[in-house]
XYZ file of C-alpha atoms in Angstrom:
739
model
C 28.781 43.544 40.369
C 29.580 43.011 43.701
C 27.477 43.908 46.355
C 28.703 44.219 50.091
C 26.758 46.201 52.364
C 28.478 49.390 51.719
C 27.793 48.781 47.977
C 24.459 48.144 48.763
C 23.474 51.096 50.448
C 20.286 52.662 48.410
C 21.625 55.694 46.239
C 18.400 57.508 47.899
C 20.334 57.593 50.730
C 23.516 58.904 49.864
C 22.341 61.672 47.060
C 19.077 62.464 48.014
C 15.553 60.800 46.679
C 15.024 63.280 43.433
C 18.516 62.684 42.050
C 18.230 58.795 42.518
C 14.515 58.855 40.764
C 16.247 60.524 37.732
C 19.295 57.610 37.973
C 16.649 54.944 38.922
C 14.181 55.711 36.462
C 16.644 56.449 32.782
C 19.516 54.863 34.176
C 19.058 51.811 36.014
C 21.055 52.876 38.774
C 19.568 52.150 42.251
C 22.477 51.115 44.569
C 26.048 52.592 45.261
C 27.315 49.500 43.758
C 25.387 50.301 40.524
C 26.558 53.616 40.478
C 30.209 52.841 40.710
C 30.140 50.348 38.059
C 28.303 53.055 35.544
C 31.739 54.196 33.615
C 32.704 56.622 31.750
C 32.298 56.189 28.125
C 35.110 58.735 26.919
C 37.839 61.561 28.912
C 38.002 64.928 28.025
C 41.196 66.120 28.515
C 40.802 69.718 29.898
C 43.380 71.277 27.742
C 42.555 69.686 24.280
C 38.763 70.705 22.911
C 35.943 68.723 21.716
C 36.080 69.585 17.932
C 33.184 71.605 17.604
C 33.539 71.192 13.777
C 32.377 67.542 14.115
C 28.917 67.583 16.005
C 26.359 65.091 15.785
C 22.990 66.352 14.859
C 20.089 65.896 17.569
C 22.574 64.039 20.111
C 23.636 65.407 23.563
C 27.037 66.420 23.380
C 29.349 67.608 26.373
C 31.959 70.358 24.884
C 34.424 72.362 26.575
C 34.682 75.947 24.585
C 35.536 79.255 25.296
C 33.037 81.760 25.287
C 33.876 84.090 22.194
C 31.161 86.939 22.279
C 27.730 87.143 24.040
C 24.712 89.743 23.113
C 21.442 90.432 24.868
C 18.501 90.771 22.573
C 15.346 92.412 23.013
C 12.450 91.493 21.287
C 7.966 91.874 21.259
C 6.015 88.326 21.439
C 2.827 87.589 22.669
C 4.174 86.666 26.066
C 5.939 90.276 26.089
C 4.100 92.412 24.085
C 6.037 96.033 24.640
C 9.503 94.323 23.420
C 10.357 92.714 26.846
C 11.373 89.560 25.721
C 14.971 88.658 26.431
C 17.088 86.538 24.385
C 20.779 86.003 25.079
C 23.180 84.571 22.223
C 26.408 83.326 23.207
C 29.183 81.718 20.369
C 31.640 79.819 21.671
C 34.629 78.549 19.459
C 36.905 75.598 20.389
C 39.694 76.860 17.260
C 38.099 74.405 15.208
C 34.618 75.725 15.049
C 31.996 77.999 16.429
C 28.600 77.021 18.088
C 25.946 79.034 18.829
C 24.429 79.239 22.330
C 20.594 80.678 23.303
C 18.989 81.639 26.507
C 15.199 83.055 26.825
C 13.233 84.862 29.205
C 13.729 84.750 32.758
C 16.618 82.016 32.014
C 18.922 84.746 30.413
C 20.025 86.236 33.889
C 22.287 83.967 35.194
C 24.709 83.114 31.865
C 24.873 87.003 30.933
C 26.735 87.176 34.388
C 28.560 84.824 34.254
C 29.494 83.746 30.474
C 31.579 86.718 29.365
C 34.076 86.874 26.770
C 36.994 83.975 27.689
C 35.541 82.210 29.922
C 35.566 78.388 29.340
C 32.928 76.184 30.340
C 31.901 72.475 29.305
C 28.214 72.873 27.602
C 25.793 69.993 27.839
C 22.815 69.682 25.537
C 21.460 68.766 22.223
C 22.572 69.871 18.791
C 20.242 71.222 16.819
C 20.038 74.017 13.280
C 18.332 77.061 13.833
C 18.659 79.375 10.362
C 21.177 76.915 9.186
C 23.706 77.255 12.187
C 24.042 74.262 14.970
C 22.894 75.798 18.203
C 22.223 74.454 21.913
C 19.435 75.928 23.200
C 19.408 76.446 26.815
C 22.520 74.436 27.453
C 23.438 73.346 31.062
C 26.972 74.177 31.706
C 29.610 74.726 34.091
C 32.694 76.878 34.272
C 36.111 75.624 34.173
C 37.802 78.015 36.732
C 41.753 77.543 37.275
C 43.229 77.814 40.681
C 45.119 81.632 40.158
C 47.461 79.851 43.195
C 50.542 79.345 41.162
C 51.434 78.612 37.197
C 51.595 74.726 38.476
C 47.955 74.025 40.028
C 46.473 75.557 36.020
C 49.367 73.425 34.343
C 47.600 70.349 36.427
C 43.626 71.324 35.715
C 44.573 72.127 32.194
C 46.097 68.249 31.443
C 43.389 66.954 33.765
C 40.732 64.217 32.541
C 37.933 64.972 32.452
C 35.435 61.407 32.686
C 32.127 61.900 30.441
C 29.693 59.994 31.139
C 26.556 58.099 29.183
C 23.991 60.651 30.468
C 20.635 61.651 29.563
C 18.823 64.877 29.371
C 17.664 64.758 32.562
C 20.880 64.276 33.762
C 24.360 65.717 32.630
C 27.412 63.768 32.893
C 29.604 66.108 35.587
C 26.178 66.015 37.791
C 26.900 62.067 37.472
C 30.731 63.097 38.098
C 29.695 64.654 41.432
C 27.320 62.151 42.268
C 29.979 59.379 41.807
C 32.623 61.101 44.049
C 30.280 60.959 46.666
C 30.362 57.957 46.725
C 33.848 56.611 45.404
C 35.129 56.108 49.358
C 32.860 53.052 49.437
C 34.819 51.744 46.471
C 37.475 50.514 48.926
C 35.228 48.227 50.325
C 34.312 46.342 46.839
C 34.925 42.595 47.285
C 37.308 41.493 44.240
C 35.431 38.352 42.364
C 38.736 37.823 40.761
C 40.854 34.655 42.964
C 43.859 35.994 44.057
C 46.327 33.457 41.868
C 44.597 34.468 38.257
C 44.734 38.215 39.316
C 48.240 38.102 40.148
C 49.557 35.818 37.487
C 47.753 38.436 34.854
C 49.397 41.164 36.661
C 45.516 42.834 37.003
C 45.424 45.613 39.438
C 43.074 45.055 42.751
C 39.067 46.167 41.886
C 38.990 49.363 44.543
C 41.837 50.520 42.620
C 40.511 49.495 38.915
C 37.225 51.638 40.190
C 39.416 54.737 41.490
C 41.270 54.881 38.224
C 38.536 54.664 36.099
C 36.382 56.862 37.432
C 39.364 59.642 38.987
C 42.762 58.839 36.652
C 45.467 61.094 36.447
C 47.159 59.309 33.066
C 46.172 58.051 30.075
C 47.622 54.330 31.542
C 45.038 54.729 34.554
C 42.177 54.287 32.132
C 44.003 50.971 30.504
C 44.659 49.005 33.708
C 41.184 49.620 34.959
C 39.817 48.953 31.578
C 41.985 46.145 31.479
C 40.989 44.735 35.130
C 37.017 45.605 34.670
C 36.791 43.325 31.255
C 38.237 40.254 33.074
C 35.569 41.020 35.617
C 32.753 41.125 33.177
C 34.017 38.230 30.907
C 35.157 35.984 34.056
C 32.083 35.937 35.759
C 30.088 35.555 32.956
C 32.078 32.312 31.595
C 32.052 31.216 35.474
C 27.927 31.322 35.355
C 28.402 29.302 31.751
C 31.067 26.632 33.233
C 28.640 26.411 36.261
C 25.690 26.164 34.100
C 27.408 23.323 31.391
C 28.713 21.344 34.729
C 25.369 20.907 36.256
C 24.115 19.583 33.125
C 26.966 17.167 33.009
C 25.720 15.735 36.205
C 22.172 15.077 34.787
C 21.286 11.655 33.552
C 20.308 11.079 30.274
C 19.214 7.876 28.261
C 22.115 6.995 26.073
C 20.520 6.614 22.185
C 22.431 4.562 19.881
C 21.058 3.561 16.372
C 20.891 0.149 15.799
C 22.775 -1.951 12.729
C 19.977 -2.152 10.229
C 17.226 0.255 11.706
C 15.518 3.451 10.062
C 18.347 5.290 10.055
C 20.152 2.697 7.848
C 17.431 2.408 5.611
C 17.246 6.284 5.649
C 20.532 6.621 4.268
C 20.110 3.911 1.453
C 17.796 6.356 0.087
C 19.453 9.118 -0.375
C 19.913 9.926 -4.060
C 23.213 11.882 -3.008
C 26.419 10.968 -0.962
C 26.898 13.438 2.775
C 29.258 16.121 2.075
C 32.809 15.672 4.429
C 31.209 18.315 6.691
C 28.317 16.704 7.272
C 29.746 13.208 8.335
C 31.963 15.022 10.703
C 29.084 16.606 12.304
C 26.946 13.718 12.535
C 30.232 11.741 14.167
C 30.520 14.914 16.842
C 26.350 14.370 17.028
C 25.797 10.288 17.287
C 28.795 10.660 19.656
C 27.360 12.694 22.219
C 23.749 10.779 21.984
C 25.544 7.668 22.934
C 26.814 9.094 26.353
C 24.667 8.918 29.914
C 24.321 13.012 30.171
C 22.472 15.077 27.594
C 24.082 16.629 24.814
C 23.830 20.435 24.220
C 25.037 21.271 20.811
C 24.848 24.375 18.342
C 25.072 23.323 15.050
C 26.115 26.309 12.905
C 25.586 26.177 9.103
C 25.292 28.497 6.438
C 22.512 29.249 4.829
C 21.944 25.774 2.477
C 24.413 23.798 4.092
C 21.936 20.631 5.100
C 21.509 21.656 8.683
C 17.852 19.902 8.379
C 19.548 16.342 7.099
C 21.876 16.455 9.794
C 18.984 17.018 12.382
C 17.237 14.765 10.399
C 19.779 11.929 10.678
C 19.928 12.670 14.828
C 16.512 12.521 14.677
C 16.435 8.832 13.166
C 19.372 7.333 15.348
C 17.023 8.403 18.105
C 13.786 6.772 16.982
C 16.113 3.368 16.198
C 16.796 3.382 19.959
C 13.059 3.106 21.029
C 13.013 7.232 21.734
C 10.992 10.369 20.412
C 12.146 13.341 18.433
C 11.260 16.492 18.614
C 11.514 19.582 15.853
C 10.651 23.219 16.919
C 10.586 25.780 14.477
C 9.844 29.674 15.073
C 6.882 30.194 12.823
C 4.001 28.071 11.476
C 4.911 28.764 8.201
C 8.550 27.047 9.107
C 7.126 23.892 10.922
C 4.830 23.009 8.329
C 7.912 23.396 5.470
C 10.327 21.355 7.507
C 7.187 18.809 7.994
C 6.293 18.816 4.387
C 9.969 18.547 3.622
C 11.070 15.987 5.909
C 7.992 13.254 4.670
C 9.001 13.662 1.209
C 12.971 12.582 2.031
C 11.515 9.938 3.979
C 9.183 8.804 2.137
C 7.388 5.109 3.019
C 9.645 5.229 6.028
C 7.792 7.702 6.894
C 3.996 5.952 7.115
C 4.179 4.023 10.236
C 1.450 2.184 11.231
C 0.031 2.873 7.152
C -0.407 0.306 4.707
C 2.491 0.408 2.324
C 4.848 1.905 5.286
C 8.432 0.106 5.064
C 9.365 -2.372 7.929
C 11.017 -0.025 9.872
C 8.892 3.209 9.246
C 7.404 5.956 11.896
C 5.039 7.762 12.186
C 5.944 12.072 11.320
C 3.153 14.613 13.366
C 2.786 18.053 12.603
C 1.766 20.197 16.118
C 0.878 23.688 15.369
C -1.533 26.283 17.087
C -3.657 26.550 14.785
C -4.660 23.047 13.727
C -8.394 21.903 14.348
C -9.505 20.372 17.657
C -9.777 17.114 16.051
C -6.389 16.753 13.803
C -4.827 18.031 17.428
C -6.373 15.723 19.455
C -5.240 12.953 16.970
C -1.504 14.082 17.086
C -1.847 14.575 21.223
C -2.885 10.766 21.148
C 0.313 9.823 18.539
C 2.853 11.389 20.544
C 1.500 9.951 23.709
C 1.351 6.684 23.136
C 4.561 6.862 21.006
C 2.971 5.972 17.529
C 4.946 8.910 16.184
C 8.466 8.925 16.543
C 8.691 12.202 14.712
C 7.076 15.725 15.876
C 7.158 19.002 14.241
C 5.888 21.915 15.826
C 5.995 25.155 16.889
C 6.134 26.650 20.674
C 2.524 25.010 20.672
C 4.407 21.734 21.278
C 5.938 23.077 24.779
C 2.171 23.438 26.516
C 1.085 21.554 29.609
C -1.248 19.350 27.934
C 1.677 17.758 25.464
C 2.928 14.298 26.679
C 5.620 12.384 25.303
C 5.639 8.557 25.423
C 9.468 8.929 25.753
C 11.394 11.994 24.390
C 14.705 11.279 23.381
C 15.912 14.490 21.678
C 14.818 18.246 20.789
C 15.914 20.406 18.281
C 15.385 23.476 17.902
C 15.568 25.301 14.627
C 17.007 29.143 14.494
C 17.928 29.323 18.406
C 17.345 33.158 18.751
C 14.219 33.385 18.641
C 13.939 30.992 21.364
C 14.808 32.022 25.372
C 16.463 29.136 27.540
C 13.425 28.774 29.665
C 11.561 27.736 26.659
C 14.206 24.770 26.327
C 14.206 24.033 29.873
C 10.515 23.727 29.600
C 10.420 21.255 26.838
C 13.356 19.421 28.141
C 10.787 18.974 31.491
C 9.021 16.523 28.830
C 11.357 13.468 29.028
C 11.333 10.889 31.572
C 14.911 12.093 31.889
C 16.339 15.156 30.488
C 16.557 14.802 26.171
C 19.252 15.636 24.395
C 19.574 18.749 22.394
C 20.674 19.894 19.335
C 20.124 23.879 18.909
C 20.181 24.846 14.709
C 21.478 28.274 13.628
C 21.775 29.531 10.121
C 23.035 32.737 11.390
C 27.114 32.200 11.376
C 27.726 33.613 14.717
C 31.874 35.016 15.370
C 33.180 32.239 17.681
C 33.586 35.245 20.754
C 29.530 35.708 20.670
C 29.089 31.398 20.790
C 31.455 31.565 23.416
C 29.153 34.421 25.589
C 25.586 33.589 23.955
C 25.874 30.117 23.832
C 28.654 29.797 26.132
C 26.582 26.868 27.949
C 26.542 24.664 24.302
C 29.319 22.302 22.323
C 29.678 24.113 18.823
C 29.807 21.994 15.610
C 30.102 24.118 12.085
C 29.013 23.205 8.781
C 30.621 25.455 6.087
C 30.430 23.497 3.234
C 27.584 23.781 0.467
C 26.112 20.528 -1.145
C 27.301 19.823 -4.498
C 24.281 21.067 -6.703
C 23.646 25.024 -5.159
C 24.008 27.499 -7.620
C 26.116 30.560 -7.131
C 24.221 33.553 -6.135
C 25.446 37.175 -7.527
C 24.413 40.134 -5.197
C 23.954 43.625 -6.406
C 23.229 47.574 -4.941
C 20.617 48.952 -6.826
C 20.459 53.033 -5.939
C 16.721 53.753 -6.762
C 17.465 57.113 -5.805
C 20.661 58.237 -7.978
C 20.176 56.027 -10.887
C 16.065 55.568 -11.126
C 16.709 53.118 -14.461
C 18.893 50.759 -12.612
C 15.520 50.075 -10.626
C 13.403 50.035 -14.366
C 16.018 46.993 -15.149
C 15.537 45.288 -12.264
C 11.871 44.697 -12.620
C 12.978 43.430 -16.458
C 15.207 41.208 -14.947
C 12.617 39.641 -12.582
C 10.427 39.449 -16.159
C 13.491 37.587 -17.719
C 13.546 34.764 -14.887
C 9.804 34.448 -14.901
C 9.619 33.761 -18.888
C 13.094 31.232 -18.648
C 10.680 29.395 -15.997
C 11.892 30.414 -12.512
C 10.051 32.621 -9.796
C 10.738 35.435 -7.963
C 10.642 37.084 -4.333
C 10.349 40.844 -3.599
C 10.585 41.225 0.151
C 9.542 44.643 1.862
C 10.220 45.820 5.619
C 5.996 45.924 6.534
C 3.057 45.096 5.726
C 1.276 47.786 4.785
C -2.304 47.458 6.423
C -1.659 49.106 9.686
C -2.997 52.539 8.885
C -6.713 50.864 7.844
C -6.434 48.485 10.411
C -10.036 49.271 12.213
C -8.470 47.622 15.758
C -5.776 49.721 15.874
C -7.611 53.666 14.880
C -6.377 55.233 11.925
C -2.478 56.339 12.688
C -1.065 58.521 10.007
C 2.286 57.834 9.601
C 4.745 60.910 10.891
C 5.483 63.537 8.626
C 9.555 63.267 8.023
C 11.385 66.483 8.666
C 12.261 68.276 5.800
C 15.154 67.280 3.674
C 15.063 63.808 5.559
C 14.091 61.503 2.507
C 15.374 58.734 4.342
C 12.809 59.133 7.442
C 9.996 58.270 4.578
C 7.622 54.872 6.074
C 9.264 51.835 4.891
C 7.614 49.788 1.769
C 5.379 47.748 2.685
C 3.813 44.950 0.686
C 0.671 45.295 0.041
C 1.119 48.632 -1.568
C 4.220 47.389 -3.327
C 2.459 43.658 -4.395
C -0.277 46.161 -6.283
C 1.856 48.500 -7.951
C 4.013 45.880 -9.558
C 1.018 43.536 -10.817
C -0.217 47.270 -12.423
C 3.245 48.423 -13.146
C 6.281 46.826 -14.184
C 5.327 43.035 -13.645
C 2.043 43.293 -15.502
C 0.496 40.347 -16.799
C 2.277 38.108 -14.172
C 0.874 36.290 -11.565
C 1.419 38.121 -8.276
C 0.660 37.268 -4.432
C 1.476 38.403 -1.382
C 2.495 36.781 2.264
C 2.752 38.383 5.458
C 2.686 37.176 9.073
C -1.361 38.706 9.940
C -2.306 36.632 7.566
C -4.504 33.212 8.592
C -2.438 30.273 8.768
C -4.238 28.412 6.188
C -3.853 31.341 3.684
C -0.588 31.273 4.414
C -0.254 27.908 3.607
C -2.374 27.833 0.303
C 0.328 30.707 -1.029
C 3.086 29.041 -0.065
C 2.077 25.727 -1.312
C 1.151 27.934 -4.604
C 4.247 29.665 -5.313
C 5.911 25.869 -4.370
C 4.062 24.300 -7.127
C 5.129 27.046 -9.319
C 1.782 28.208 -9.982
C 2.548 31.977 -8.747
C 5.345 34.052 -10.188
C 6.239 36.425 -8.194
C 5.911 36.241 -3.815
C 5.710 39.892 -2.650
C 6.467 38.731 1.060
C 7.743 40.099 4.222
C 10.795 38.789 5.844
C 8.461 35.417 7.071
C 10.533 33.863 4.114
C 13.792 34.858 6.165
C 13.885 31.233 7.508
C 14.061 27.966 6.122
C 11.117 28.243 2.755
C 13.281 26.291 0.490
C 11.543 26.201 -3.667
C 14.254 25.622 -5.918
C 12.689 27.292 -8.833
C 13.115 30.777 -7.019
C 16.068 32.517 -8.820
C 15.814 35.682 -8.045
C 14.823 38.396 -5.413
C 14.475 41.633 -4.839
C 14.746 43.061 -1.321
C 12.961 46.999 -1.444
C 13.829 48.989 1.230
C 17.233 47.219 1.501
C 18.743 49.109 4.005
C 16.105 49.112 6.572
C 17.410 45.452 7.361
C 20.327 43.904 9.271
C 23.420 42.604 7.319
C 22.837 39.231 9.224
C 18.998 39.371 7.628
C 19.965 40.473 4.595
C 22.151 37.093 4.248
C 19.324 34.789 5.552
C 16.578 36.415 2.715
C 19.786 36.152 0.014
C 20.055 32.263 0.732
C 16.236 31.638 -0.503
C 17.131 31.686 -3.815
C 19.774 29.664 -5.809
C 18.524 26.562 -4.387
C 18.025 24.903 -7.247
C 20.254 23.854 -10.559
C 20.058 27.600 -11.766
C 22.069 30.528 -10.310
C 20.845 32.543 -8.239
C 20.441 36.537 -8.301
C 19.767 39.033 -5.310
C 19.397 42.418 -5.799
C 19.642 45.016 -2.666
C 17.291 48.392 -3.581
C 18.288 51.180 -1.554
C 17.169 55.168 -1.339
C 20.222 55.891 0.610
C 23.011 57.985 -0.761
C 26.156 56.712 -1.718
C 28.788 57.696 0.906
C 26.564 56.552 3.727
C 26.933 54.142 6.192
C 23.781 51.971 5.423
C 24.960 51.659 1.347
C 28.843 50.421 2.861
C 26.795 48.026 4.683
C 24.574 46.677 1.438
C 28.249 46.739 -0.659
C 29.454 44.546 1.799
C 26.594 42.193 1.613
C 26.722 42.703 -2.114
C 30.306 41.436 -2.248
C 30.963 38.556 0.185
C 28.842 35.568 0.146
C 31.063 34.536 3.341
C 28.485 34.504 6.572
C 30.967 34.338 8.994
C 32.236 37.528 7.222
C 29.279 39.123 7.265
C 28.408 38.708 10.947
C 31.376 40.274 11.664
C 30.840 43.190 10.095
C 27.093 43.389 11.575
C 28.253 43.050 15.141
C 30.847 45.984 14.317
C 28.426 47.969 13.437
C 25.715 47.042 15.964
C 25.720 47.805 19.585
C 26.721 44.389 20.842
C 23.595 43.764 23.190
C 21.013 42.619 19.859
C 23.744 40.714 18.328
C 21.019 38.096 18.200
C 17.899 39.838 18.479
C 16.698 38.659 22.271
C 19.937 36.834 22.463
C 18.719 34.440 25.121
C 18.182 36.475 28.660
C 20.392 39.396 29.808
C 23.794 37.781 30.122
C 24.612 40.545 27.746
C 23.163 43.547 29.235
C 25.520 43.406 31.676
C 28.557 43.647 29.352
C 30.145 47.571 30.177
C 33.385 47.533 29.196
C 34.222 44.136 27.335
C 33.614 44.100 23.094
C 32.515 41.178 22.132
C 34.315 41.527 19.000
C 37.680 43.245 20.449
C 38.203 41.203 23.187
C 38.245 37.554 21.762
C 41.756 37.016 23.563
C 40.374 37.719 27.196
C 36.876 36.294 26.694
C 38.370 32.859 25.511
C 41.239 33.148 28.287
C 38.305 33.502 30.577
C 36.591 30.894 29.366
C 39.622 28.211 30.130
C 40.159 29.778 33.314
C 36.368 29.746 34.655
C 36.130 25.960 33.244
C 39.677 25.187 35.449
C 38.050 26.827 38.987
C 34.524 25.291 38.197
C 36.404 21.885 37.740
C 37.486 22.270 41.070
C 35.438 24.142 42.702
C 32.268 23.968 41.417
C 30.156 25.465 44.110
C 32.465 28.325 44.894
C 32.945 27.743 48.360
C 36.420 29.324 48.343
C 35.929 32.243 46.609
C 33.440 34.699 48.326
C 33.837 37.551 46.306
C 33.080 35.662 43.155
C 29.934 33.930 44.247
C 28.933 37.108 45.198
C 29.585 38.812 41.722
C 27.765 35.768 40.355
C 24.565 36.346 42.330
C 24.165 39.955 41.215
C 25.043 39.268 37.383
C 22.290 36.235 37.676
C 19.684 38.563 39.569
C 19.838 40.833 36.342
C 19.765 37.783 34.195
C 16.366 36.707 35.865
C 14.909 40.497 35.907
C 15.762 40.205 32.329
C 14.103 36.809 32.134
C 10.860 38.172 33.488
C 10.827 41.387 31.422
C 11.059 39.521 28.498
C 8.268 36.898 29.401
């Protein structure tokens, strides 16, 4: 983080080119500073042995154990036909279990001399199974030799904490430890990014001390001190970056947009057949207040699936059109852009017929712009944008292209932010004469701390009330392997829904035309290893649709929808489904976001364990959108006790998206909290855990806001400036990789 000359020293100068190359390629470590910030994953006490009884399969492990016996076998093989092949088998134990080590060929001589019964060592390798027993083949090892000059040195040696580092097959943990010991003296020169007053006020140790304690702790208290300090560094530097971004935004000018008293917005509200929920009214007030100021609004609107976010966004767009500006809504996919366009035009009625016969007096034009439009339609749409004829524009990323010019862009609404990076927001922002206001919507409920880190540059509004008339959704797990008759019953339920005049979705993880796609060459799915039922290829839309149409759903009108279809075909399928002409739609997750067919009441998700918790919650939100209750069936072949089944049980047992997003986050690494969660601001988190460290993040946000308000350029804090540059460097690098 804090790169100063001693810490900027390239590793190849300090450790030699071969080791440095492995560190750069496999761990992304290039300088002394990078290596000092590669923290231990955990600590092994020499006296306290890892339990061999619970070793994970197929993972690189480091264990501390004692040799129980060692046997050298000779055997005949193609390379050594006269019985000269050699195999050394060593059994090690830690009291809780035993583990076999094997060495072959010329590799047996050194371990045969060194691994004598009673010897203790650290062993590292990949756990595999041979003859139904766990083993490490050719493990790397380091003998643990106690110093014999006196009992107390042996005692202190036994109690010492051995740091175990995130390692790779090419670089074992103790080799990393040795490299870190080599560069550790440089830690003394680390420049502290935290302001002195903050550090003392919170009783945190200095950065050089934290680095020494995390890599060479004498006690568990040392580790706690170091982690507490390093967590603060990460939270604080990240929050400073966000606070500066927010501060810069408030310095930008924007045109205040206030709706007229009897304009388009009033006319629209008068048309609505229902009253807004309290939540919708409150959030609308927050948005209208922001729109009325002379610097750009930056607001994140979080709303549960079906809480009426689109309506809130549309009212904001109408307010901007009222004040003479244009508003644009960006959707992540064409299917969704078309859907939004249809529903906005329906909600507005004659108010969307600006410039046409029969259009109302305050009407404006609502234009759709996507990448697959024909040339003539596209030219027409672009003209409407440039002249200002179109007050509302709905489209995909095609809206960001250079050719697209606006007459007076006042508001940008981005749907499903986590599919949409910061640079794209900036590109669109450049389309206005002055920066437009920005409203970002997401139906993925985001725990507060993630909102503070990933979306820390946005103010947040939350819609957590469902509008009246939305129906409850019952969710159940269908254990297809344990109880096949449950799956048969699931298809009966789908038939029942259809016979009652409703429709159903069946969702699969894969399309299914990969294997016979001529462009890709024929790829055979890899054979799963024996006993790995869960490693079969995921179920595919095309196969499942065919099986259902010939089998359990014979006689019903079944259609497919997936991302590789032509846009016109996709649109035609969606129109037929929306019109009720199709009974069952078998689809990939293209239907995950925003698809609105109130008559669809049932959803069956195949291989549900292959989807994330938040994704399942999103998918489920596609049913129960009308007056009839919804049903969501999560089909899985995973065994009852597996983590995957527990995840599915959690989804079935609660409708609270915020609760589910917490579960989701606890079960995943933070790095992929929101798919491509913005730029790399998240990758820099090494010790900070977004869920557990909520308090630190909230406090760091307050402290950062105060520091930036007092000194936006950080002139008085050179160490913090250096740390910030390093963080933003990493962020920019991430951008380039993603781009």
